[in-house]
Amino acid sequence: NPTPCPWSDDKHEVDKAAPESELSPVFAEPQRAKASIQATWTFHIMDNGGASGSNDLMAISMGPTDSGKVELRIHTGITSYALARKVVTGLTYQPSEWAFEVLSNSDILAINMGPTTNSGMTEVHILTAKSDYKKFALHTATALNLPDKRRGEWAFGLLKNNDLVAIRKGPSQTGRTELKILSSKDSYRTLVGQAVTALGSTDLSHGLWSFQVMKWRSNDLMAIKVGTGAEAGRVELRILTSKSNYGEFSSKLSEDSPVLLPLRGGGTGEFYFHVLPNGNLMSIRRESGKFTQQILTSQSNYGDFLKSK
């Protein structure tokens, strides 16, 4: 029997072996007339569903797009992520290194990592939800230098108070994954924290890693590794605790003893992960132009699927 997760308040029924046919289709990738360049997508859970877990899902197409702008597709959580609407934003597509996060008020934080910017620093641009993402509330340089691809790969996340976590995956001088925290109070111009984590390097030479801030659990950090090569089909989960300044793993989850996720499709396709406010973990898989999602419950320590209703 799976070990119940003691920090979860999730009361949903679970299904030990949800068949592939029960995976919910999110959407099919649109066919483009000029399909030589595949559009780049990222996904985010919006903070608009509360503890029910029925939060909307925002799919961001970073381009290239037919409109020449960054585009959104918003899928409603209360209707099993059916497409609600499409949005052409005010952000022009640029062949730069971008990352996106969704703030607690549903504004979009667009992070420009260069390779060059006007300020010479990593910059942020905020698209407002009230303008349907057509207008900006902020353009500013941050306290973070432009990432040097020769010196490391970066990922980002948001703490509960909207502070920005910059995750240096490696390589680094410490040989560990490192964090820098930028303050939302002064528009990310000030560094308010940093940490050398208990996790080794997580750059591409060490597998495909992604990170999720567990806002509902005191900003603990979830690290997920999708195996490649000889480890293909193996998906691992570890949790770093905020109370240790990310220097320790959650109980029973050491670097050498992760939770193995029973995801359908194993290591095939391209995976995106998101923690819902109720602690459940959503996995979105992209394969052959299709996106499907499945949800693992925190109550089962991510060993069981959420039962379809």
Coordinates of C-alpha atoms in Angstrom, one line a residue:
N1 CA 0.0 0.0 0.0
P2 CA 1.3 3.5 -0.7
T3 CA 2.4 5.6 2.2
P4 CA 0.0 8.4 2.9
C5 CA 1.5 11.8 2.7
P6 CA 1.1 13.4 6.2
W7 CA 1.1 17.0 5.0
S8 CA -1.8 16.6 2.5
D9 CA -5.3 17.7 3.1
D10 CA -6.4 16.1 -0.2
K11 CA -9.6 14.0 0.2
H12 CA -10.1 12.8 -3.4
E13 CA -10.4 9.2 -4.3
V14 CA -7.4 7.7 -6.0
D15 CA -7.0 5.1 -8.7
K16 CA -3.9 2.9 -8.4
A17 CA -3.6 2.3 -12.2
A18 CA -5.4 4.9 -14.3
P19 CA -5.3 3.5 -17.9
E20 CA -3.8 5.5 -20.7
S21 CA -7.3 6.0 -22.1
E22 CA -8.3 8.0 -19.0
L23 CA -5.6 10.6 -19.5
S24 CA -7.3 13.9 -20.2
P25 CA -6.3 15.4 -23.6
V26 CA -5.3 19.0 -23.1
F27 CA -5.1 20.1 -26.7
A28 CA -3.6 19.3 -30.0
E29 CA -0.7 21.5 -31.2
P30 CA -2.0 23.7 -34.0
Q31 CA -0.7 22.9 -37.5
R32 CA 1.3 25.8 -39.0
A33 CA 1.7 26.6 -42.6
K34 CA 5.4 27.1 -42.0
A35 CA 6.0 24.1 -39.8
S36 CA 9.8 23.9 -40.2
I37 CA 10.2 25.5 -36.7
Q38 CA 8.2 23.9 -33.9
A39 CA 6.6 26.3 -31.5
T40 CA 7.9 26.4 -27.9
W41 CA 5.4 26.0 -25.1
T42 CA 5.4 26.4 -21.4
F43 CA 2.6 25.7 -18.9
H44 CA 1.5 27.3 -15.6
I45 CA -1.2 26.6 -13.0
M46 CA -3.0 29.9 -12.1
D47 CA -3.8 30.8 -8.5
N48 CA -7.5 31.2 -9.1
G49 CA -9.0 27.9 -7.8
G50 CA -8.1 27.9 -4.2
A51 CA -7.5 24.6 -2.3
S52 CA -10.1 22.8 -4.5
G53 CA -7.4 22.2 -7.1
S54 CA -9.6 23.3 -9.9
N55 CA -7.2 26.1 -11.0
D56 CA -7.1 27.1 -14.6
L57 CA -4.2 26.0 -16.7
M58 CA -2.3 28.6 -18.8
A59 CA -0.4 27.4 -21.9
I60 CA 2.0 29.9 -23.2
S61 CA 3.3 29.7 -26.8
M62 CA 6.6 31.5 -26.8
G63 CA 6.8 31.4 -30.6
P64 CA 7.1 31.4 -33.4
T65 CA 3.4 32.2 -33.8
D66 CA 1.3 33.4 -36.8
S67 CA 0.5 36.7 -34.9
G68 CA 4.2 37.4 -34.2
K69 CA 3.3 37.7 -30.5
V70 CA 3.5 35.5 -27.5
E71 CA 0.1 33.7 -27.4
L72 CA -1.9 32.1 -24.6
R73 CA -4.4 29.3 -24.3
I74 CA -6.4 29.2 -21.0
H75 CA -8.0 26.0 -20.0
T76 CA -10.5 25.9 -17.1
G77 CA -9.9 23.5 -14.3
I78 CA -13.5 23.1 -13.4
T79 CA -14.2 21.6 -16.9
S80 CA -11.3 19.1 -16.9
Y81 CA -9.1 21.7 -18.7
A82 CA -11.3 22.3 -21.7
L83 CA -10.1 25.3 -23.8
A84 CA -11.8 28.4 -22.6
R85 CA -10.1 31.1 -24.7
K86 CA -7.1 32.1 -26.7
V87 CA -5.2 35.4 -26.2
V88 CA -2.7 37.2 -28.3
T89 CA -0.5 39.1 -25.8
G90 CA 1.3 42.5 -26.1
L91 CA 4.7 40.8 -26.0
T92 CA 6.4 40.4 -29.4
Y93 CA 8.0 37.1 -30.1
Q94 CA 11.8 37.4 -29.9
P95 CA 14.4 34.6 -30.5
S96 CA 15.8 35.1 -27.0
E97 CA 16.0 33.0 -23.9
W98 CA 12.7 33.6 -22.0
A99 CA 11.0 32.1 -19.0
F100 CA 7.5 32.8 -17.7
E101 CA 5.8 32.7 -14.3
V102 CA 2.3 33.6 -13.3
L103 CA 1.9 35.9 -10.3
S104 CA -0.7 35.4 -7.6
N105 CA -2.9 38.1 -9.2
S106 CA -2.7 36.2 -12.6
D107 CA -0.4 38.8 -14.2
I108 CA 2.4 37.2 -16.2
L109 CA 6.1 37.7 -15.3
A110 CA 8.1 37.4 -18.5
I111 CA 11.8 36.9 -17.8
N112 CA 14.3 37.9 -20.5
M113 CA 17.6 36.1 -20.1
G114 CA 19.2 37.5 -23.3
P115 CA 21.8 36.6 -24.6
T116 CA 21.8 40.4 -24.7
T117 CA 19.5 43.0 -23.1
N118 CA 19.6 46.8 -23.1
S119 CA 20.5 46.8 -19.4
G120 CA 23.1 44.0 -19.6
M121 CA 21.1 42.2 -16.8
T122 CA 18.3 39.7 -16.8
E123 CA 15.1 41.7 -17.2
V124 CA 11.5 41.2 -16.3
H125 CA 8.3 42.4 -18.0
I126 CA 4.9 42.1 -16.4
L127 CA 1.8 41.7 -18.6
T128 CA -1.4 42.5 -16.7
A129 CA -4.4 40.2 -16.5
K130 CA -6.8 43.2 -16.3
S131 CA -5.7 44.2 -19.8
D132 CA -6.1 40.6 -21.1
Y133 CA -2.3 40.6 -21.3
K134 CA -2.1 43.3 -23.9
K135 CA -0.5 45.9 -21.6
F136 CA 2.5 46.0 -19.3
A137 CA 2.8 47.1 -15.7
L138 CA 6.5 46.9 -15.5
H139 CA 9.7 46.8 -17.5
T140 CA 12.9 46.6 -15.4
A141 CA 16.4 45.2 -15.0
T142 CA 16.8 42.7 -12.1
A143 CA 19.6 42.0 -9.7
L144 CA 20.5 38.9 -11.7
N145 CA 23.3 38.9 -14.2
L146 CA 22.6 37.5 -17.7
P147 CA 23.0 33.7 -17.5
D148 CA 26.1 32.5 -19.3
K149 CA 25.3 29.3 -21.1
R150 CA 29.0 28.2 -20.6
R151 CA 28.6 28.6 -16.8
G152 CA 25.3 27.1 -16.1
E153 CA 21.6 26.5 -16.9
W154 CA 18.8 28.3 -15.0
A155 CA 15.2 27.7 -14.1
F156 CA 12.8 29.9 -12.2
G157 CA 9.9 29.7 -9.7
L158 CA 7.8 32.0 -7.5
L159 CA 7.5 31.9 -3.7
K160 CA 4.1 32.5 -2.1
N161 CA 4.9 36.2 -1.7
N162 CA 5.8 36.5 -5.4
D163 CA 9.5 36.7 -4.8
L164 CA 11.4 35.2 -7.7
V165 CA 13.6 32.1 -7.2
A166 CA 16.4 31.8 -9.8
I167 CA 17.7 28.2 -9.8
R168 CA 21.2 27.7 -11.1
K169 CA 21.2 24.1 -12.2
G170 CA 24.9 23.9 -12.9
P171 CA 27.7 23.6 -13.4
S172 CA 28.8 25.7 -10.5
Q173 CA 31.9 26.0 -8.3
T174 CA 30.1 24.2 -5.5
G175 CA 29.1 21.3 -7.7
R176 CA 25.5 21.7 -6.3
T177 CA 22.3 23.3 -7.5
E178 CA 22.2 26.9 -6.2
L179 CA 19.4 29.4 -5.6
K180 CA 19.1 33.2 -5.7
I181 CA 15.9 34.9 -4.4
L182 CA 14.9 38.3 -5.8
S183 CA 12.5 40.5 -3.9
S184 CA 9.1 41.3 -5.5
K185 CA 8.7 44.4 -3.2
D186 CA 11.2 46.4 -5.2
S187 CA 10.4 44.8 -8.6
Y188 CA 13.2 42.2 -8.4
R189 CA 16.0 44.7 -8.2
T190 CA 17.3 43.3 -4.8
L191 CA 18.8 39.9 -3.9
V192 CA 17.2 38.9 -0.6
G193 CA 18.5 35.3 -0.3
Q194 CA 20.7 32.6 -1.7
A195 CA 21.4 29.0 -1.0
V196 CA 23.6 26.1 -2.0
T197 CA 21.2 23.2 -2.0
A198 CA 21.6 19.6 -1.0
L199 CA 21.0 18.6 -4.6
G200 CA 23.9 18.0 -7.0
S201 CA 24.2 19.6 -10.4
T202 CA 20.9 19.4 -12.4
D203 CA 22.1 20.7 -15.8
L204 CA 21.4 18.8 -19.0
S205 CA 24.5 16.6 -18.5
H206 CA 22.7 15.2 -15.4
G207 CA 19.3 14.5 -17.0
L208 CA 16.1 16.5 -17.6
W209 CA 15.3 18.4 -14.4
S210 CA 12.4 20.7 -13.6
F211 CA 11.5 22.5 -10.3
Q212 CA 8.2 23.5 -8.6
V213 CA 7.9 25.7 -5.6
M214 CA 5.4 24.1 -3.1
K215 CA 3.7 27.4 -2.0
W216 CA 1.1 25.5 0.1
R217 CA 3.9 23.8 2.0
S218 CA 6.0 26.7 3.2
N219 CA 7.8 27.2 -0.1
D220 CA 9.5 23.8 -0.1
L221 CA 11.1 23.0 -3.5
M222 CA 10.2 20.0 -5.6
A223 CA 12.8 18.7 -8.0
I224 CA 11.8 16.2 -10.7
K225 CA 14.1 14.3 -12.9
V226 CA 13.0 12.6 -16.2
G227 CA 15.6 10.0 -17.1
T228 CA 17.4 9.9 -20.4
G229 CA 19.5 7.2 -22.1
A230 CA 20.0 4.2 -19.9
E231 CA 17.5 5.8 -17.4
A232 CA 14.8 6.5 -19.9
G233 CA 11.3 5.8 -18.4
R234 CA 12.5 6.6 -14.9
V235 CA 10.9 9.7 -13.3
E236 CA 12.2 10.7 -9.9
L237 CA 10.9 13.2 -7.3
R238 CA 12.8 14.9 -4.4
I239 CA 11.8 17.7 -2.1
L240 CA 14.1 20.3 -0.5
T241 CA 12.9 22.0 2.6
S242 CA 12.7 25.7 2.9
K243 CA 13.3 25.6 6.7
S244 CA 16.8 24.2 6.0
N245 CA 17.4 26.9 3.4
Y246 CA 17.1 24.1 0.9
G247 CA 20.2 22.4 2.4
E248 CA 18.2 19.3 3.4
F249 CA 15.8 16.9 1.8
S250 CA 12.3 16.1 3.1
S251 CA 12.0 13.1 5.4
K252 CA 12.7 9.8 3.5
L253 CA 13.6 11.7 0.3
S254 CA 17.4 11.8 0.1
E255 CA 19.4 12.4 -3.1
D256 CA 19.9 8.6 -3.4
S257 CA 16.3 7.7 -2.4
P258 CA 13.8 9.6 -4.5
V259 CA 10.1 8.8 -5.0
L260 CA 9.7 7.1 -8.4
L261 CA 6.6 8.5 -10.2
P262 CA 4.4 5.9 -12.0
L263 CA 3.7 8.1 -15.0
R264 CA 2.1 6.7 -18.1
G265 CA 4.3 7.1 -21.1
G266 CA 7.4 6.7 -19.0
G267 CA 10.3 8.8 -20.4
T268 CA 8.8 9.2 -23.9
G269 CA 7.8 12.6 -25.1
E270 CA 8.4 16.0 -23.4
F271 CA 7.2 16.5 -19.8
Y272 CA 6.0 19.6 -17.9
F273 CA 5.2 19.4 -14.2
H274 CA 3.0 21.6 -11.9
V275 CA 2.0 21.4 -8.3
L276 CA -1.6 22.2 -7.6
P277 CA -2.6 24.2 -4.5
N278 CA -4.0 21.0 -2.9
G279 CA -0.5 19.4 -3.3
N280 CA -1.4 17.1 -6.2
L281 CA 1.1 17.0 -9.0
M282 CA 0.0 17.5 -12.6
S283 CA 2.1 16.1 -15.4
I284 CA 1.6 17.3 -19.0
R285 CA 3.2 15.2 -21.7
R286 CA 3.8 16.4 -25.3
E287 CA 4.2 13.8 -27.9
S288 CA 3.4 13.7 -31.7
G289 CA 1.8 17.1 -31.6
K290 CA -0.6 16.2 -28.7
F291 CA -0.6 17.1 -25.1
T292 CA -2.1 14.9 -22.4
Q293 CA -2.3 15.4 -18.6
Q294 CA -2.4 13.1 -15.6
I295 CA -2.5 14.0 -11.9
L296 CA -0.8 12.2 -9.1
T297 CA -2.1 12.7 -5.5
S298 CA -0.1 14.1 -2.6
Q299 CA -2.2 11.9 -0.3
S300 CA -0.5 8.8 -1.9
N301 CA 3.0 10.4 -1.8
Y302 CA 2.6 10.7 -5.6
G303 CA 2.2 7.0 -6.1
D304 CA -1.4 7.0 -7.2
F305 CA -3.5 8.7 -9.9
L306 CA -6.4 11.0 -9.2
K307 CA -9.5 9.0 -10.0
S308 CA -11.5 10.3 -13.0
K309 CA -15.0 11.5 -12.2

